[in-house]
Tab-separated table of C-alpha atoms in Angstrom:
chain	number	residue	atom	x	y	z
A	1	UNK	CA	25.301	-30.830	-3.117
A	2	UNK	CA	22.807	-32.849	-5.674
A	3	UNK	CA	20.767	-33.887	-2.988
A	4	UNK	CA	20.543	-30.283	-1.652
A	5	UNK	CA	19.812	-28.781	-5.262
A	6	UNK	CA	17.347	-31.703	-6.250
A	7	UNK	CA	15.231	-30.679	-3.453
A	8	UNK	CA	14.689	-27.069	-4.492
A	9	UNK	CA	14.169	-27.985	-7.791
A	10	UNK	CA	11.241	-30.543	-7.090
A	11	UNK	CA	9.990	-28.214	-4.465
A	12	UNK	CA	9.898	-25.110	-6.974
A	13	UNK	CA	8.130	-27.411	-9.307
A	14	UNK	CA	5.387	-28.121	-6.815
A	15	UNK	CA	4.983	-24.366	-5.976
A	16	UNK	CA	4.696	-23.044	-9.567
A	17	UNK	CA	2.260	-25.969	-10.590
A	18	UNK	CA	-0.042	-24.773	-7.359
A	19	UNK	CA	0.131	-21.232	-8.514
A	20	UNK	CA	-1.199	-22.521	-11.972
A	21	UNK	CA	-3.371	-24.779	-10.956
A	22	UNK	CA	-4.695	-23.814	-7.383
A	23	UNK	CA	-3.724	-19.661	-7.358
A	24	UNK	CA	-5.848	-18.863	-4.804
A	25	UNK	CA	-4.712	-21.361	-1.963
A	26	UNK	CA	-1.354	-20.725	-3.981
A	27	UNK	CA	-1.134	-17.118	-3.057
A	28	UNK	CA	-3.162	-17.361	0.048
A	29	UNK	CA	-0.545	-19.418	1.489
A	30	UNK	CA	2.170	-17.220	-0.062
A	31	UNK	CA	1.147	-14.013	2.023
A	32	UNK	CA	0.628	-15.782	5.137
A	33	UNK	CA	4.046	-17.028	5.712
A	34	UNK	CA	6.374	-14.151	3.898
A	35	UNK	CA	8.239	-11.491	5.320
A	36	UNK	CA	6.854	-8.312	5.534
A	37	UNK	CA	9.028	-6.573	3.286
A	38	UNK	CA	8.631	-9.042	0.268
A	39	UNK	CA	4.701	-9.265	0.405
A	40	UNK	CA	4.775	-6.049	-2.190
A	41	UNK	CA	6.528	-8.292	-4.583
A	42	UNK	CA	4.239	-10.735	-4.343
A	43	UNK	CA	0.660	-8.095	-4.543
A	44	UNK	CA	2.495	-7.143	-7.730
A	45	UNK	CA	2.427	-10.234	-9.185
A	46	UNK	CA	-0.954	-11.215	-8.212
A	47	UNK	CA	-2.254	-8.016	-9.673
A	48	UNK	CA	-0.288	-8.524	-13.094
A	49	UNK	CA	-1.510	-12.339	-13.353
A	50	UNK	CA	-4.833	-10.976	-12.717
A	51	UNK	CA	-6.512	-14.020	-11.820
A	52	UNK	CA	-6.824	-13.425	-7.658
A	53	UNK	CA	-7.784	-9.888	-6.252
A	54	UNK	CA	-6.410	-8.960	-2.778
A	55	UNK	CA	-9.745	-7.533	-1.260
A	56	UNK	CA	-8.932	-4.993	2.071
A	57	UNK	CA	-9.435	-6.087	5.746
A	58	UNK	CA	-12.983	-6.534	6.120
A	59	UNK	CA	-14.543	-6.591	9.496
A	60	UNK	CA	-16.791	-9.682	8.655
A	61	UNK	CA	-14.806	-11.354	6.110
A	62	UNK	CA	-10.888	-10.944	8.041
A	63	UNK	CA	-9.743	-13.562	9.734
A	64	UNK	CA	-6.486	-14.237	11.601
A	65	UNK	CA	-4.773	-15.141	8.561
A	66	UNK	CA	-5.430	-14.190	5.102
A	67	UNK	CA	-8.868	-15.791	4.000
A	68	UNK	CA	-9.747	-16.533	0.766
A	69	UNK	CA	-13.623	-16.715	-1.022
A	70	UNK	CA	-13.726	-19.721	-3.275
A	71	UNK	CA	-16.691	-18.417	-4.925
A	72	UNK	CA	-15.279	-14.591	-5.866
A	73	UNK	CA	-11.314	-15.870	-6.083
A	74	UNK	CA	-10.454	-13.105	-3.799
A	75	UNK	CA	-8.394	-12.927	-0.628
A	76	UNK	CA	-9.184	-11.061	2.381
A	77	UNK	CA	-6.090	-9.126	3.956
A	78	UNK	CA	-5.545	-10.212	7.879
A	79	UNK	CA	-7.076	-8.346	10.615
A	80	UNK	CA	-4.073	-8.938	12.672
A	81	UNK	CA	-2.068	-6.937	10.103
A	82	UNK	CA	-3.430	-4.188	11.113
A	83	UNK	CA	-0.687	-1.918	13.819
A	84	UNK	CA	-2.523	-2.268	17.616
A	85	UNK	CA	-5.050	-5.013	16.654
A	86	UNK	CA	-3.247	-7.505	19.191
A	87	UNK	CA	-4.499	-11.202	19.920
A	88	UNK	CA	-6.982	-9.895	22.678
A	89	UNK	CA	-9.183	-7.956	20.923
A	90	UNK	CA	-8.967	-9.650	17.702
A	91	UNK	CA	-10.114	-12.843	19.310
A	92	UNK	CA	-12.936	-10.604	21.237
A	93	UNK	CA	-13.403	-9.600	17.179
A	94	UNK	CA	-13.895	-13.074	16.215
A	95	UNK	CA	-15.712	-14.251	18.870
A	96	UNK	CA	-18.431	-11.780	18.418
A	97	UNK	CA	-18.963	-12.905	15.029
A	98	UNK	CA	-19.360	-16.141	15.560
A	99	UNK	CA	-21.814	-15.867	18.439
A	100	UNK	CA	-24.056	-12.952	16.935
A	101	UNK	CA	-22.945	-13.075	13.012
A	102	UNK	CA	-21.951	-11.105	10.776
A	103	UNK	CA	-21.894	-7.188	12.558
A	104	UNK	CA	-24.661	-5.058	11.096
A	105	UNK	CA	-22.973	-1.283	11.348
A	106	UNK	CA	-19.964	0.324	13.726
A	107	UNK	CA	-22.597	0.774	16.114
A	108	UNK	CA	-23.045	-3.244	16.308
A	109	UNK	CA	-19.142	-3.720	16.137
A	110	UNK	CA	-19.101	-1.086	19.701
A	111	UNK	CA	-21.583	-2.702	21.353
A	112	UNK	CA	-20.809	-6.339	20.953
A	113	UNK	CA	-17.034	-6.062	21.335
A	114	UNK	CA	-15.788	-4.701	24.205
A	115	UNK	CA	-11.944	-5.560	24.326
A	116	UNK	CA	-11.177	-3.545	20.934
A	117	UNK	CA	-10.345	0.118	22.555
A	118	UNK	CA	-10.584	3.156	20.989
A	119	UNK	CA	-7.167	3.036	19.226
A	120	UNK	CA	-8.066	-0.107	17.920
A	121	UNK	CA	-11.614	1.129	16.558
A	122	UNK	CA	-9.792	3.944	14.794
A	123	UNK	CA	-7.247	1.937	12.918
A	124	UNK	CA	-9.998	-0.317	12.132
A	125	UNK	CA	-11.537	2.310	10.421
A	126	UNK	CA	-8.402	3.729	8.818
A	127	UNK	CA	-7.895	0.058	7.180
A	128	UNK	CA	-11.367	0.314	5.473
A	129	UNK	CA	-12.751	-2.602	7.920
A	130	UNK	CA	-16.258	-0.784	8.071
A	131	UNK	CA	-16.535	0.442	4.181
A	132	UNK	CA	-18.709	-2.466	2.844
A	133	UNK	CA	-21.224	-2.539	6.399
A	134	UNK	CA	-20.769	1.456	6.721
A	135	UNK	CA	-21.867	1.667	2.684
A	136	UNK	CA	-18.419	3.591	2.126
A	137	UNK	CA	-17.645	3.861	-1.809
A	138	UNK	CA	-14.710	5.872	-1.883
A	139	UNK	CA	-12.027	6.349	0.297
A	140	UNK	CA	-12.609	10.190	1.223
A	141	UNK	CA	-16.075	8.543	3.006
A	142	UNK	CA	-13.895	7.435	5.680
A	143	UNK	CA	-13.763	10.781	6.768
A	144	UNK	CA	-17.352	11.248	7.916
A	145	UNK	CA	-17.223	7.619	9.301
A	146	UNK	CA	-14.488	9.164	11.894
A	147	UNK	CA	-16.046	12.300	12.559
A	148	UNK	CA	-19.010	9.764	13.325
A	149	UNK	CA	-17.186	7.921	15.894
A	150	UNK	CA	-14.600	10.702	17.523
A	151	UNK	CA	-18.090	13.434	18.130
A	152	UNK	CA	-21.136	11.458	17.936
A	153	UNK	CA	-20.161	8.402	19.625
A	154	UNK	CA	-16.815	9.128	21.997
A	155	UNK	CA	-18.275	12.833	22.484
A	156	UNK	CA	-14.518	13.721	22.047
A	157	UNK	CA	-12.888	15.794	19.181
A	158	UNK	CA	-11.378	14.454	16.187
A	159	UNK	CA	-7.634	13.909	16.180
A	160	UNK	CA	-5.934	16.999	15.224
A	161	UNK	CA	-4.690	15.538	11.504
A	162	UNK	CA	-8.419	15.216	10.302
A	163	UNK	CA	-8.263	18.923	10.339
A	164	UNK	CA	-6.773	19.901	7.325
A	165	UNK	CA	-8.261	19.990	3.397
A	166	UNK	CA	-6.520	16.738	2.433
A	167	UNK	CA	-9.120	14.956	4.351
A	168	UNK	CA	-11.525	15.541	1.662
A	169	UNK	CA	-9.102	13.374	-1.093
A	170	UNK	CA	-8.784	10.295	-1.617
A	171	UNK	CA	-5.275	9.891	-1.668
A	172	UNK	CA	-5.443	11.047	1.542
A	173	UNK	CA	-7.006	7.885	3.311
A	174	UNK	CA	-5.597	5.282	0.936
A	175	UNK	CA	-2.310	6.267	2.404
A	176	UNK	CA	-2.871	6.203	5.601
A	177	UNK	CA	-4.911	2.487	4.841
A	178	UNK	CA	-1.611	1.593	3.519
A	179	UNK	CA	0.334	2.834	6.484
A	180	UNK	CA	-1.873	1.101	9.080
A	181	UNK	CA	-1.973	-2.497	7.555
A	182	UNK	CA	0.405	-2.500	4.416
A	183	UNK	CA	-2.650	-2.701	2.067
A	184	UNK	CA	-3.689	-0.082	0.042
A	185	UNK	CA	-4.731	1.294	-3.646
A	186	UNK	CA	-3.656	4.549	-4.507
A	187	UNK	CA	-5.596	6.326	-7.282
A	188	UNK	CA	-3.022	8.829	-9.133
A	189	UNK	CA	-4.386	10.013	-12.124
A	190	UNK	CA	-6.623	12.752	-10.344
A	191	UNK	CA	-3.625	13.587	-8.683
A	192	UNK	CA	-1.533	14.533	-12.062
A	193	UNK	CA	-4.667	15.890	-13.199
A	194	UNK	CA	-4.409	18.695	-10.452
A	195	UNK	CA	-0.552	18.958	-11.188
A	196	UNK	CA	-1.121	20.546	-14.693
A	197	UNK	CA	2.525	19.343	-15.750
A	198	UNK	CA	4.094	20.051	-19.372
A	199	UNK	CA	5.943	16.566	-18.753
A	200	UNK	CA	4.206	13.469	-19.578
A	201	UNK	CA	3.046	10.973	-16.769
A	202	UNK	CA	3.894	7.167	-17.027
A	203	UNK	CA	2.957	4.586	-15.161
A	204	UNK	CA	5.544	2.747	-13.675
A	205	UNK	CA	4.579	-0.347	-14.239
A	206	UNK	CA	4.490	0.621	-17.861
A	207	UNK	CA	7.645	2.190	-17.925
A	208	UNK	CA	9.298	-0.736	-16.504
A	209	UNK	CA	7.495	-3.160	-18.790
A	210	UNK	CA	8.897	-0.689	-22.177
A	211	UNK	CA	11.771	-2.260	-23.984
A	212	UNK	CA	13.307	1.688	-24.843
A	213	UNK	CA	13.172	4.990	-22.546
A	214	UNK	CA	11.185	7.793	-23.545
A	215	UNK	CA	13.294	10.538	-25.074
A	216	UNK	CA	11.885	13.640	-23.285
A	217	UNK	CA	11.289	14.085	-19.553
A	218	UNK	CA	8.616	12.289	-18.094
A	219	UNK	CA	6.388	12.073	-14.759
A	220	UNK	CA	5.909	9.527	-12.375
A	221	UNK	CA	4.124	9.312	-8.975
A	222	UNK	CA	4.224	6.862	-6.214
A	223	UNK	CA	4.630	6.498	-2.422
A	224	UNK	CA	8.470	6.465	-1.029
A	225	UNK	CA	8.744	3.735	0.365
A	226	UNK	CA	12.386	3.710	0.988
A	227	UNK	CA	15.356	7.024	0.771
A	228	UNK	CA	19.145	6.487	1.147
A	229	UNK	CA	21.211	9.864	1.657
A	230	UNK	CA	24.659	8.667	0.097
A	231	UNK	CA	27.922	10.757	-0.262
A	232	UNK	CA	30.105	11.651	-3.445
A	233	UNK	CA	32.694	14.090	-4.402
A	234	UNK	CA	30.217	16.411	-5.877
A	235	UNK	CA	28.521	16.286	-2.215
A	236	UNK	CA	25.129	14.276	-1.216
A	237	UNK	CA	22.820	13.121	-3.251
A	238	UNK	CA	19.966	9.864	-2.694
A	239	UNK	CA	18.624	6.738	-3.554
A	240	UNK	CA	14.851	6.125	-3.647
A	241	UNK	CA	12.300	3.597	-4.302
A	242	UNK	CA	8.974	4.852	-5.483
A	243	UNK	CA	6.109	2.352	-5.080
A	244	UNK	CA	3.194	2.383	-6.998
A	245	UNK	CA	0.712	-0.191	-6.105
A	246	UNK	CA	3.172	-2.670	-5.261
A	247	UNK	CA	5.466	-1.751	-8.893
A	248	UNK	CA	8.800	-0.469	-7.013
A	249	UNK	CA	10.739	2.017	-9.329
A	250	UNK	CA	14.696	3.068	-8.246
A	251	UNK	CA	15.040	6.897	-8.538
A	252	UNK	CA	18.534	8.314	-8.033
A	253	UNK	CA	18.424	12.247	-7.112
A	254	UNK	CA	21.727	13.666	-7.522
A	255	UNK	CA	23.325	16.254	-5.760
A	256	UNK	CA	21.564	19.830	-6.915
A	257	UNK	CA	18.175	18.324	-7.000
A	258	UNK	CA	18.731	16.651	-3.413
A	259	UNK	CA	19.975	19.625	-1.662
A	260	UNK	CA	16.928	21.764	-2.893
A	261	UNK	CA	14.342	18.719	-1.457
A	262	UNK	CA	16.424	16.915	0.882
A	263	UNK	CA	14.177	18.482	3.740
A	264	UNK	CA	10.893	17.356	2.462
A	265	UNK	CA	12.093	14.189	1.075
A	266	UNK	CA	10.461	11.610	3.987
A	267	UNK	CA	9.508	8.097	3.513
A	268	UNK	CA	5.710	7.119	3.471
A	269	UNK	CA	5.244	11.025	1.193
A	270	UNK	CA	3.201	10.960	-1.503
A	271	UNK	CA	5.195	12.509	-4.426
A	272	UNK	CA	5.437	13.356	-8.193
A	273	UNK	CA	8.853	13.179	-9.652
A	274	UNK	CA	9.900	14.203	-13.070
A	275	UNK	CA	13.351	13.105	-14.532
A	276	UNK	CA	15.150	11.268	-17.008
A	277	UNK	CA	15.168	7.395	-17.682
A	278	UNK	CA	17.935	5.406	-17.772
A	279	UNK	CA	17.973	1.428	-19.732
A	280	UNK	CA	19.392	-1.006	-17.142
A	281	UNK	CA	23.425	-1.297	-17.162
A	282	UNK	CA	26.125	-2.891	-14.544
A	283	UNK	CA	24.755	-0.658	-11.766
A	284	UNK	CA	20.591	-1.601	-12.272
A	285	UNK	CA	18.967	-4.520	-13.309
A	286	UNK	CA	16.111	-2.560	-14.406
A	287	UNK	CA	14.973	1.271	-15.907
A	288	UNK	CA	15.837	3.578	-13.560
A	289	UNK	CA	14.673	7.344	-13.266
A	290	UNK	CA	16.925	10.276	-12.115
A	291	UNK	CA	16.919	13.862	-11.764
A	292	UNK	CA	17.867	16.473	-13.994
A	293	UNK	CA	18.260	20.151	-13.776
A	294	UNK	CA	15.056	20.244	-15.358
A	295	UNK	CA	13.847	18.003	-11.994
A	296	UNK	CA	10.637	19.334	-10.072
A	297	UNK	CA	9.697	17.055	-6.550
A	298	UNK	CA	5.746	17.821	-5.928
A	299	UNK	CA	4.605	16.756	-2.747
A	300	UNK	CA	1.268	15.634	-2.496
């Protein structure tokens, strides 16, 4: 009814003139109360306006809620985002920093907080809680920051999937960051780089922002964030959303392609994906991508 409709209207008017006016308690506000599964959405608007930056958890800085710095306009992803960091020990968290200030190193965090166990600790670490008081630069340093705390402070060894050569890549860590707490960058060009492909890499984001679809074959890489096995005459085949830094791309892998990778195809891979792109039509409101028999998968 008008009184119904009226409503919404006046109360999206108040919501886009905060997010002109007042972004950062705008999108501050905005993250706290939405559901998990639109909160990508919403990073990748942030990052295309450009005006707020989403900062990672930050073991000084995190709060219960998203926090925001006035003075920096960025916001500070929750600490109780992060998977087994439950209202006990994030309150012992908390606590501890308001008693004794800000914590000085991981060896500070241990001794002054004594309700965060060990699973706790390491998924603190896997969120990149320690990287600014740990002096961690790149993602790959997280490595040494575990070895630090599974041998030299637990006396234990590390978990068996610290063991293998990915460990020393980025990519590596900013997965698992974005696995742990639903925040996290991934860096893909030195990823292509390694890949050596004749096909040319596009950014999604840039390929969903062109008004015409390349001609050739192109590249794309991004994090699966969600595969559908579907059936047809011709046999199964898949729908998948790549996710790029929070730009979602819908990939459709038809049936000889999917029956070579169905196997390896998992959600949360890491993957490079060369097809064909498709304008939007009755099916897709946007450019789609889908395999061809020219179609390689590389899993990263």
């Amino acid at each position: 009814n008008i009184a119904h409709a009226a409503s919404y209207a006046v109360l999206g008017y108040y919501s886009l003139w905060f997010k002109v006016y007042f972004p950062l308690e705008f999108w501050v506000a905005s993250l706290q109360f939405s559901k998990e599964e639109l909160i990508v959405a919403k990073l990748a608007e942030i990052n295309q306006a450009g005006v707020v930056q989403v900062i990672a958890p930050d073991i000084n800085k995190s709060d219960v809620q998203f926090t925001c710095d006035k003075d920096t306009n960025k916001i500070y992803w929750s600490i109780t985002s992060i998977k087994f960091c439950g209202e006990v020990a994030v309150h012992d968290i908390l606590e501890q920093r308001k008693i004794g200030g800000h914590f000085k190193s991981l060896n500070d965090f241990i001794s002054r907080v004594k309700k965060a166990n060990k699973r706790v600790i390491h998924y603190l670490i896997l969120a990149g809680c320690f990287d600014e008081i740990e002096n961690i630069k790149v993602a790959k340093d997280r490595f040494f920051l575990i070895k630090k705390y599974f041998i030299d402070i637990l006396k234990i060894e590390c978990p068996e999937e610290y063991n293998g050569s990915n460990v020393l890549k980025d990519h590596f860590w900013q997965v698992l960051s974005k696995e742990v707490c639903g925040y996290g960058y991934i860096n893909y060009q030195p990823i292509i780089s390694n890949l050596k492909s004749k096909y040319k890499y596009i950014d999604i984001k840039e390929l969903l922002e062109s008004d015409t679809v390349p001609d050739n074959d192109i590249m794309i890489a991004g994090y699966i964030n969600m595969i559908e096995e579907k059936n047809s005459k011709r046999g199964k085949y898949a729908k998948m959303i790549l996710d790029n830094n929070n730009v979602q791309l819908s990939i459709n892998i038809w049936n000889e392609t999917y029956s070579k990778y169905s196997e390896q195809l998992k959600e949360k891979s890491l993957i490079a994906f060369n097809g064909s792109a498709r304008l939007p039509d009755k099916y897709n409101s946007n450019i789609t991508l889908q395999s061809n028999n020219k179609t390689v998968i590389h899993f990263v």
